[in-house]
Coordinates of C-alpha atoms in Angstrom, one line a residue:
Y1 CA 0.0 0.0 0.0
Y2 CA 1.3 3.5 -0.9
A3 CA -0.2 6.9 -0.5
D4 CA 1.1 10.4 -1.1
E5 CA -0.5 13.7 0.0
E6 CA 0.5 17.3 -0.5
I7 CA -0.9 20.4 1.2
S8 CA 0.2 23.3 -1.0
P9 CA -0.5 26.1 -1.7
N10 CA -4.0 25.6 -0.1
G11 CA -2.4 26.2 3.3
R12 CA -2.0 29.9 2.6
G13 CA -3.6 32.3 5.1
A14 CA -3.8 36.1 5.3
L15 CA -5.2 38.3 8.0
E16 CA -5.3 42.1 8.5
L17 CA -6.4 44.0 11.6
G18 CA -9.1 46.6 11.3
F19 CA -9.3 50.2 12.4
D20 CA -11.0 49.4 15.8
Y21 CA -8.7 46.6 16.9
D22 CA -6.7 48.4 19.6
K23 CA -9.8 50.3 20.7
Y24 CA -11.6 47.0 21.2
I25 CA -8.6 45.5 23.1
S26 CA -8.4 48.5 25.3
A27 CA -12.1 48.3 26.2
V28 CA -12.4 44.6 26.7
A29 CA -8.9 43.6 27.9
F30 CA -7.7 46.6 29.9
F31 CA -10.9 48.4 31.2
G32 CA -13.1 45.3 31.2
G33 CA -10.6 42.6 32.3
L34 CA -7.3 43.8 33.8
Y35 CA -8.2 47.0 35.7
P36 CA -11.0 45.5 37.8
V37 CA -8.6 42.8 39.0
F38 CA -6.3 45.5 40.4
G39 CA -9.2 47.5 41.8
G40 CA -8.6 50.3 39.3
T41 CA -5.5 52.0 37.8
G42 CA -3.8 53.0 41.1
A43 CA -1.3 50.2 41.2
I44 CA -0.5 50.6 37.5
A45 CA 0.0 54.3 37.8
A46 CA 2.6 53.6 40.6
L47 CA 4.7 51.5 38.3
G48 CA 8.0 52.6 37.0
G49 CA 8.5 53.0 33.2
I50 CA 5.4 53.2 30.9
G51 CA 2.9 52.2 33.6
P52 CA 1.7 55.7 34.5
A53 CA 1.1 56.5 30.8
I54 CA -0.9 53.3 30.4
A55 CA -3.0 54.1 33.5
A56 CA -3.8 57.6 32.2
S57 CA -4.5 56.7 28.6
P58 CA -8.0 56.4 27.1
N59 CA -6.5 53.8 24.7
P60 CA -4.1 51.7 26.9
A61 CA -3.4 49.2 24.1
R62 CA -2.1 51.8 21.7
T63 CA -0.1 53.4 24.5
L64 CA 1.6 50.1 25.2
A65 CA 2.3 49.9 21.5
G66 CA 4.2 53.2 21.6
G67 CA 1.3 55.2 20.0
V68 CA 1.3 53.0 16.9
D69 CA -2.2 52.1 15.7
A70 CA -2.8 48.4 15.1
A71 CA -4.9 49.2 12.0
G72 CA -3.4 47.7 8.9
A73 CA -1.1 45.2 10.6
F74 CA -1.1 42.0 8.6
A75 CA 0.6 38.8 7.9
V76 CA 0.5 36.4 4.9
N77 CA 1.5 32.9 5.9
N78 CA 2.1 29.8 3.8
M79 CA 1.7 26.3 5.2
F80 CA 3.0 23.2 3.4
Q81 CA 3.0 19.5 4.1
D82 CA 4.1 16.6 2.0
G83 CA 3.2 13.2 3.5
T84 CA 4.0 9.7 2.2
S85 CA 2.8 6.4 3.7
W86 CA 3.6 2.9 2.7
S87 CA 2.9 -0.5 4.3
I88 CA 3.2 -4.2 3.8
F89 CA 0.6 -6.4 5.3
T90 CA -0.8 -10.0 5.6
H91 CA -4.0 -11.4 7.0
N92 CA -4.5 -15.1 7.5
T93 CA -7.1 -17.5 8.9
L94 CA -5.7 -20.9 10.1
H95 CA -8.2 -23.7 10.6
V96 CA -6.8 -25.4 13.7
T97 CA -9.7 -27.8 14.0
D98 CA -13.1 -28.1 12.5
Q99 CA -14.5 -25.8 15.2
L100 CA -11.4 -23.6 16.0
D101 CA -9.9 -20.9 13.8
L102 CA -6.9 -18.8 14.5
V103 CA -6.8 -15.4 12.7
V104 CA -3.4 -13.6 12.6
G105 CA -2.5 -10.3 10.8
L106 CA 0.6 -8.2 10.5
R107 CA 1.2 -4.8 9.0
Y108 CA 4.4 -2.8 8.9
V109 CA 3.7 0.9 8.4
N110 CA 6.2 3.7 7.4
E111 CA 5.1 7.3 7.7
E112 CA 7.0 10.4 6.7
K113 CA 5.7 14.0 6.6
D114 CA 7.6 17.2 5.8
G115 CA 5.9 20.3 7.4
K116 CA 6.8 23.9 6.7
F117 CA 5.7 27.4 7.6
D118 CA 6.9 30.3 5.6
Q119 CA 5.8 34.0 6.1
V120 CA 5.5 35.6 2.7
A121 CA 4.9 39.2 4.0
G122 CA 3.8 41.0 7.1
S123 CA 3.8 44.2 9.1
S124 CA 3.0 44.5 12.8
Q125 CA 5.0 47.4 14.3
H126 CA 2.4 47.8 17.1
C127 CA 3.1 44.2 18.3
T128 CA 6.9 44.7 18.2
N129 CA 6.6 47.9 20.2
A130 CA 4.3 46.3 22.7
K131 CA 6.8 43.5 23.3
L132 CA 9.7 45.9 23.7
N133 CA 7.7 48.2 26.0
A134 CA 6.4 45.3 28.0
G135 CA 10.0 44.0 28.5
A136 CA 11.2 47.4 29.6
L137 CA 8.2 47.6 32.0
V138 CA 9.1 44.3 33.6
A139 CA 12.8 45.2 33.9
A140 CA 12.0 48.6 35.5
N141 CA 9.9 47.0 38.2
A142 CA 11.8 43.7 38.7
G143 CA 12.3 42.9 42.4
G144 CA 10.1 45.7 43.5
P145 CA 6.8 45.6 45.4
L146 CA 4.8 45.9 42.2
A147 CA 6.7 43.3 40.2
V148 CA 3.7 41.1 39.9
V149 CA 1.5 43.9 38.7
A150 CA 4.2 44.7 36.0
D151 CA 4.5 41.1 34.9
T152 CA 0.7 40.7 34.7
L153 CA 0.2 43.9 32.7
A154 CA 3.0 43.0 30.3
A155 CA 1.7 39.5 29.7
F156 CA -1.9 40.6 29.4
G157 CA -1.1 43.5 27.0
V158 CA 1.2 41.6 24.7
G159 CA -1.1 38.5 24.7
F160 CA -4.0 40.6 23.4
M161 CA -2.2 43.1 21.2
C162 CA -0.1 40.5 19.3
F163 CA -2.7 38.6 17.5
P164 CA -0.6 35.7 16.1
F165 CA -2.2 35.4 12.7
A166 CA -1.4 39.1 11.9
A167 CA 2.1 39.3 13.5
V168 CA 5.5 39.1 11.9
T169 CA 8.3 36.7 12.6
D170 CA 10.5 39.3 14.3
G171 CA 12.4 36.9 16.6
L172 CA 11.0 38.3 19.8
P173 CA 9.4 36.0 22.4
G174 CA 5.9 35.0 21.6
S175 CA 6.2 35.8 17.9
P176 CA 5.4 33.3 15.1
V177 CA 8.4 31.2 14.2
E178 CA 9.0 29.7 10.8
F179 CA 9.8 26.0 10.6
D180 CA 10.8 23.4 8.2
Q181 CA 10.8 19.9 9.8
T182 CA 10.3 16.3 9.2
F183 CA 8.1 13.8 11.1
K184 CA 9.0 10.1 10.7
D185 CA 7.6 7.0 12.4
T186 CA 7.3 3.3 11.8
E187 CA 5.2 0.7 13.6
L188 CA 4.4 -3.0 13.5
I189 CA 0.7 -3.4 13.8
Y190 CA -0.6 -6.9 14.6
T191 CA -3.8 -8.7 15.5
G192 CA -4.7 -12.1 16.8
K193 CA -8.1 -13.7 17.2
L194 CA -9.4 -17.1 18.3
V195 CA -12.8 -18.1 16.9
Y196 CA -14.7 -21.1 18.2
A197 CA -17.9 -22.4 16.6
F198 CA -20.0 -24.4 19.0
D199 CA -22.3 -25.3 16.1
D200 CA -23.5 -23.6 12.9
N201 CA -25.4 -21.0 14.8
I202 CA -23.2 -20.0 17.9
T203 CA -19.7 -18.7 17.7
A204 CA -17.4 -17.2 20.4
Y205 CA -14.3 -15.2 19.9
A206 CA -11.4 -13.5 21.7
S207 CA -9.2 -11.0 20.1
F208 CA -6.2 -8.6 20.6
T209 CA -5.1 -5.8 18.3
H210 CA -2.2 -3.4 18.5
G211 CA -3.1 -0.3 16.4
F212 CA -1.4 2.8 15.2
K213 CA -2.5 6.3 14.2
A214 CA 0.3 8.5 12.7
G215 CA 1.3 11.8 14.1
G216 CA 2.1 14.9 12.2
F217 CA 2.2 18.7 12.3
N218 CA 0.2 21.6 13.7
L219 CA 0.3 23.7 10.5
D220 CA -0.1 27.0 12.3
P221 CA 2.0 30.2 12.8
T222 CA 2.0 29.7 16.5
A223 CA 3.1 26.0 16.4
A224 CA 6.8 26.7 17.0
V225 CA 6.6 29.8 19.2
N226 CA 9.3 30.0 22.0
G227 CA 11.0 26.9 20.7
A228 CA 7.9 24.6 20.8
D229 CA 7.9 21.6 18.6
P230 CA 5.2 21.9 15.9
R231 CA 4.8 18.1 15.7
F232 CA 2.5 15.8 17.6
D233 CA 3.3 12.1 18.2
S234 CA 1.7 9.0 16.8
E235 CA -1.1 7.3 18.8
L236 CA -0.9 3.6 19.8
T237 CA -3.8 1.5 20.8
D238 CA -4.0 -1.9 22.5
S239 CA -7.5 -3.3 22.1
Y240 CA -8.9 -6.5 23.8
E241 CA -12.4 -7.9 22.9
I242 CA -14.4 -11.1 23.7
G243 CA -17.8 -11.8 22.3
V244 CA -20.5 -14.2 21.1
K245 CA -22.4 -14.2 17.9
S246 CA -25.5 -16.3 17.4
D247 CA -28.4 -17.1 15.1
L248 CA -31.3 -18.6 17.0
F249 CA -34.8 -19.9 16.4
D250 CA -34.2 -20.8 12.7
G251 CA -32.7 -17.4 12.0
Q252 CA -35.6 -15.4 13.5
L253 CA -33.3 -13.9 16.2
R254 CA -29.7 -12.8 15.9
A255 CA -27.9 -11.9 19.1
N256 CA -24.4 -10.5 19.4
L257 CA -22.6 -9.6 22.6
S258 CA -19.1 -8.1 23.0
I259 CA -17.0 -6.8 25.9
F260 CA -14.1 -4.6 25.1
H261 CA -11.2 -2.7 26.7
M262 CA -8.9 -0.3 24.9
E263 CA -5.7 1.4 26.2
M264 CA -4.4 4.3 24.2
E265 CA -0.9 5.7 24.5
D266 CA -0.2 9.3 23.3
F267 CA -3.9 9.8 22.6
Q268 CA -4.3 12.6 20.0
V269 CA -6.6 15.5 21.2
L270 CA -7.9 18.2 18.9
E271 CA -8.6 21.4 20.9
F272 CA -10.2 24.6 19.7
T273 CA -8.6 27.4 21.9
G274 CA -11.0 30.1 20.7
I275 CA -8.9 31.3 17.8
Q276 CA -7.2 28.2 16.5
F277 CA -7.2 24.4 16.4
V278 CA -4.3 22.6 18.1
T279 CA -3.5 18.9 18.3
F280 CA -1.5 17.5 21.3
N281 CA -1.0 14.2 22.9
V282 CA -2.3 12.9 26.2
P283 CA 0.0 10.1 27.5
E284 CA -2.8 7.7 28.4
A285 CA -6.5 7.2 27.8
K286 CA -8.8 4.2 28.2
S287 CA -12.2 2.9 27.1
T288 CA -14.0 0.0 28.6
G289 CA -17.5 -1.3 27.9
A290 CA -19.9 -3.7 26.4
E291 CA -22.3 -3.9 23.4
L292 CA -25.4 -5.9 22.8
E293 CA -27.0 -6.2 19.3
L294 CA -30.4 -7.9 18.7
T295 CA -32.1 -8.5 15.3
M296 CA -35.4 -10.3 15.1
S297 CA -38.0 -11.1 12.5
P298 CA -41.2 -12.2 14.3
M299 CA -43.3 -12.2 11.1
D300 CA -42.8 -12.0 7.3
G301 CA -41.8 -8.5 6.2
L302 CA -41.1 -7.2 9.7
V303 CA -37.5 -6.7 11.1
L304 CA -36.8 -5.3 14.6
Q305 CA -33.4 -4.3 15.7
T306 CA -31.9 -2.9 18.9
G307 CA -28.4 -2.0 20.1
L308 CA -27.3 -1.2 23.6
T309 CA -23.8 0.2 24.4
Y310 CA -22.0 1.0 27.6
A311 CA -18.6 2.8 27.1
D312 CA -16.5 4.3 29.8
A313 CA -14.1 6.4 27.7
R314 CA -11.8 8.5 29.9
Y315 CA -8.5 10.0 30.5
S316 CA -6.6 8.1 33.2
E317 CA -6.2 9.7 36.6
G318 CA -2.8 11.3 36.8
C319 CA -2.4 10.8 33.0
D320 CA 0.2 13.6 32.9
D321 CA 2.4 11.7 35.3
F322 CA 3.4 9.3 32.4
S323 CA 5.3 12.0 30.6
P324 CA 7.3 14.9 32.2
L325 CA 7.0 16.7 28.8
A326 CA 3.2 16.5 28.6
P327 CA 1.8 19.9 27.4
G328 CA 0.0 22.2 29.9
P329 CA -3.6 21.4 28.8
V330 CA -3.1 17.7 29.7
A331 CA -3.3 18.1 33.5
S332 CA -6.8 19.4 33.5
L333 CA -8.0 16.5 31.4
C334 CA -6.8 13.7 33.7
G335 CA -9.7 11.8 35.1
A336 CA -12.3 13.4 32.8
Q337 CA -14.5 11.7 30.2
L338 CA -13.4 11.9 26.6
T339 CA -15.1 14.6 24.6
N340 CA -18.4 13.7 23.0
S341 CA -18.4 10.2 24.6
S342 CA -21.7 9.1 26.2
R343 CA -21.5 6.3 28.7
F344 CA -24.8 4.8 27.6
S345 CA -26.5 4.8 24.2
A346 CA -29.3 2.8 22.7
V347 CA -30.9 2.4 19.3
V348 CA -34.2 0.8 18.5
S349 CA -35.5 0.4 14.9
S350 CA -38.2 -1.4 12.9
V351 CA -38.8 -1.9 9.2
Y352 CA -42.0 -3.4 7.7
E353 CA -42.1 -4.2 4.0
G354 CA -45.2 -5.2 2.1
Q355 CA -47.0 -5.0 -1.3
L356 CA -50.0 -2.8 -2.2
P357 CA -52.9 -5.2 -3.1
G358 CA -53.6 -5.4 -6.8
T359 CA -50.4 -3.6 -7.8
E360 CA -46.7 -4.2 -8.5
L361 CA -45.8 -1.5 -6.0
G362 CA -44.1 -2.4 -2.7
Y363 CA -44.0 -0.2 0.3
F364 CA -42.1 0.2 3.5
I365 CA -42.6 1.8 6.9
A366 CA -39.4 2.4 8.9
A367 CA -39.0 3.9 12.4
N368 CA -36.0 4.3 14.6
Y369 CA -35.1 6.0 17.9
R370 CA -31.6 6.7 19.2
W371 CA -31.0 7.8 22.8
E372 CA -27.7 8.8 24.5
S373 CA -26.8 9.8 28.1
G374 CA -25.1 13.1 28.8
R375 CA -21.7 13.9 27.3
R376 CA -19.0 16.5 27.5
T377 CA -18.8 18.7 24.4
S378 CA -15.6 20.9 24.9
T379 CA -12.0 19.7 25.2
Q380 CA -11.3 21.3 28.6
P381 CA -13.8 20.3 31.4
Y382 CA -13.0 23.3 33.6
V383 CA -13.1 27.1 33.4
G384 CA -9.6 28.5 33.8
G385 CA -7.8 25.1 33.8
E386 CA -7.3 22.4 36.4
G387 CA -9.1 23.0 39.7
G388 CA -11.4 25.6 38.2
P389 CA -15.2 25.3 38.3
N390 CA -17.0 23.0 35.8
N391 CA -17.9 24.7 32.6
P392 CA -21.7 25.2 32.7
A393 CA -22.0 25.0 28.9
D394 CA -19.8 21.9 28.7
V395 CA -22.4 19.1 29.1
Q396 CA -24.9 18.0 26.4
P397 CA -27.8 16.5 28.5
A398 CA -29.2 13.1 27.8
N399 CA -31.3 13.2 24.6
G400 CA -33.2 11.1 22.0
K401 CA -33.9 11.5 18.3
A402 CA -36.7 9.8 16.4
D403 CA -37.0 9.2 12.7
L404 CA -40.0 7.9 10.6
R405 CA -39.9 7.1 6.9
V406 CA -42.6 5.8 4.6
G407 CA -41.9 4.9 1.0
L408 CA -42.9 3.1 -2.2
T409 CA -40.7 0.6 -4.1
G410 CA -40.8 -1.6 -7.1
V411 CA -41.6 0.7 -10.0
D412 CA -39.6 -0.2 -13.2

């Protein structure tokens, strides 16, 4: 198997700040967010350096930027990726006895991706000035009684003023950083299954599979900021399953039951931060559960089906302990349920097919209902990170959806 994929030049992105950008940042970030934390502007006015000017300004963001308006600041960024994947695989069924089969499979996978970020053009003098003034502000108050105020003001101001998708790669801390790197990984994937047929209608099985999902790049101007690695690692999965499949009562009832457990290493998490999508790895996640499927035909033309699933998909307690290099967002996920994973779900459906008397037309009536228990919908389960309050908008309550279809068939 061989595949080749290129992202170019569709990765191009351009953004320009508008005329009201620094006014908005001043209103929301400084007056609405920062100043109330300090109980007003008194502490900021007492700072050495640019602090008093910021406290007295009707537009603090522009003052931090040395009087330069953010309007017109822009960046044009190109993202490239060339990925190749090849594998050699075999899958075999060995008939050990008349009733026992052994299924074995092997796949060797080789993945390589070249990721690159180039900035074609850009201008963001307001951001550069903000960083320089923030650095001077911190230095002027270092070791003093208001050092924390200076540090907070500097981080807050630069964080809001230097919108990363409209900032230049000027080499200052927090600025976008161009990169040209390669991701390589290989893995031996394998599976084994024992299948035992008690008779023609009842079969039991037990299986193990070691799976692999390739890593890659966060193709984003902020991916390599402050020396960060723009790559994320491959995900490995060990999956265990036992089950029974059966056809009963002359085929009128099919019943399948399975119990499963999955252990995922370097689980890939896609998070929306509010302005961008970022993929990172959580060292460990698990999923344990069971599934029951029933299909029955109590009369000609009528088929009834139901499926019940219990799945406890979660990040392990202390999942960040497995890797000292785990990214900051990991700690708040440990012990939480996986995003969009309901513990319980059920599906019930029915289909009846018949023929209209005196015609060649067939008809069907189909109805189904799906129910799921509550589930988390955002990546982070807390407001403000680990230890914060639960996000009130995070949970989708238990819900059901019904569907009814009626139709005609059989016309030439």
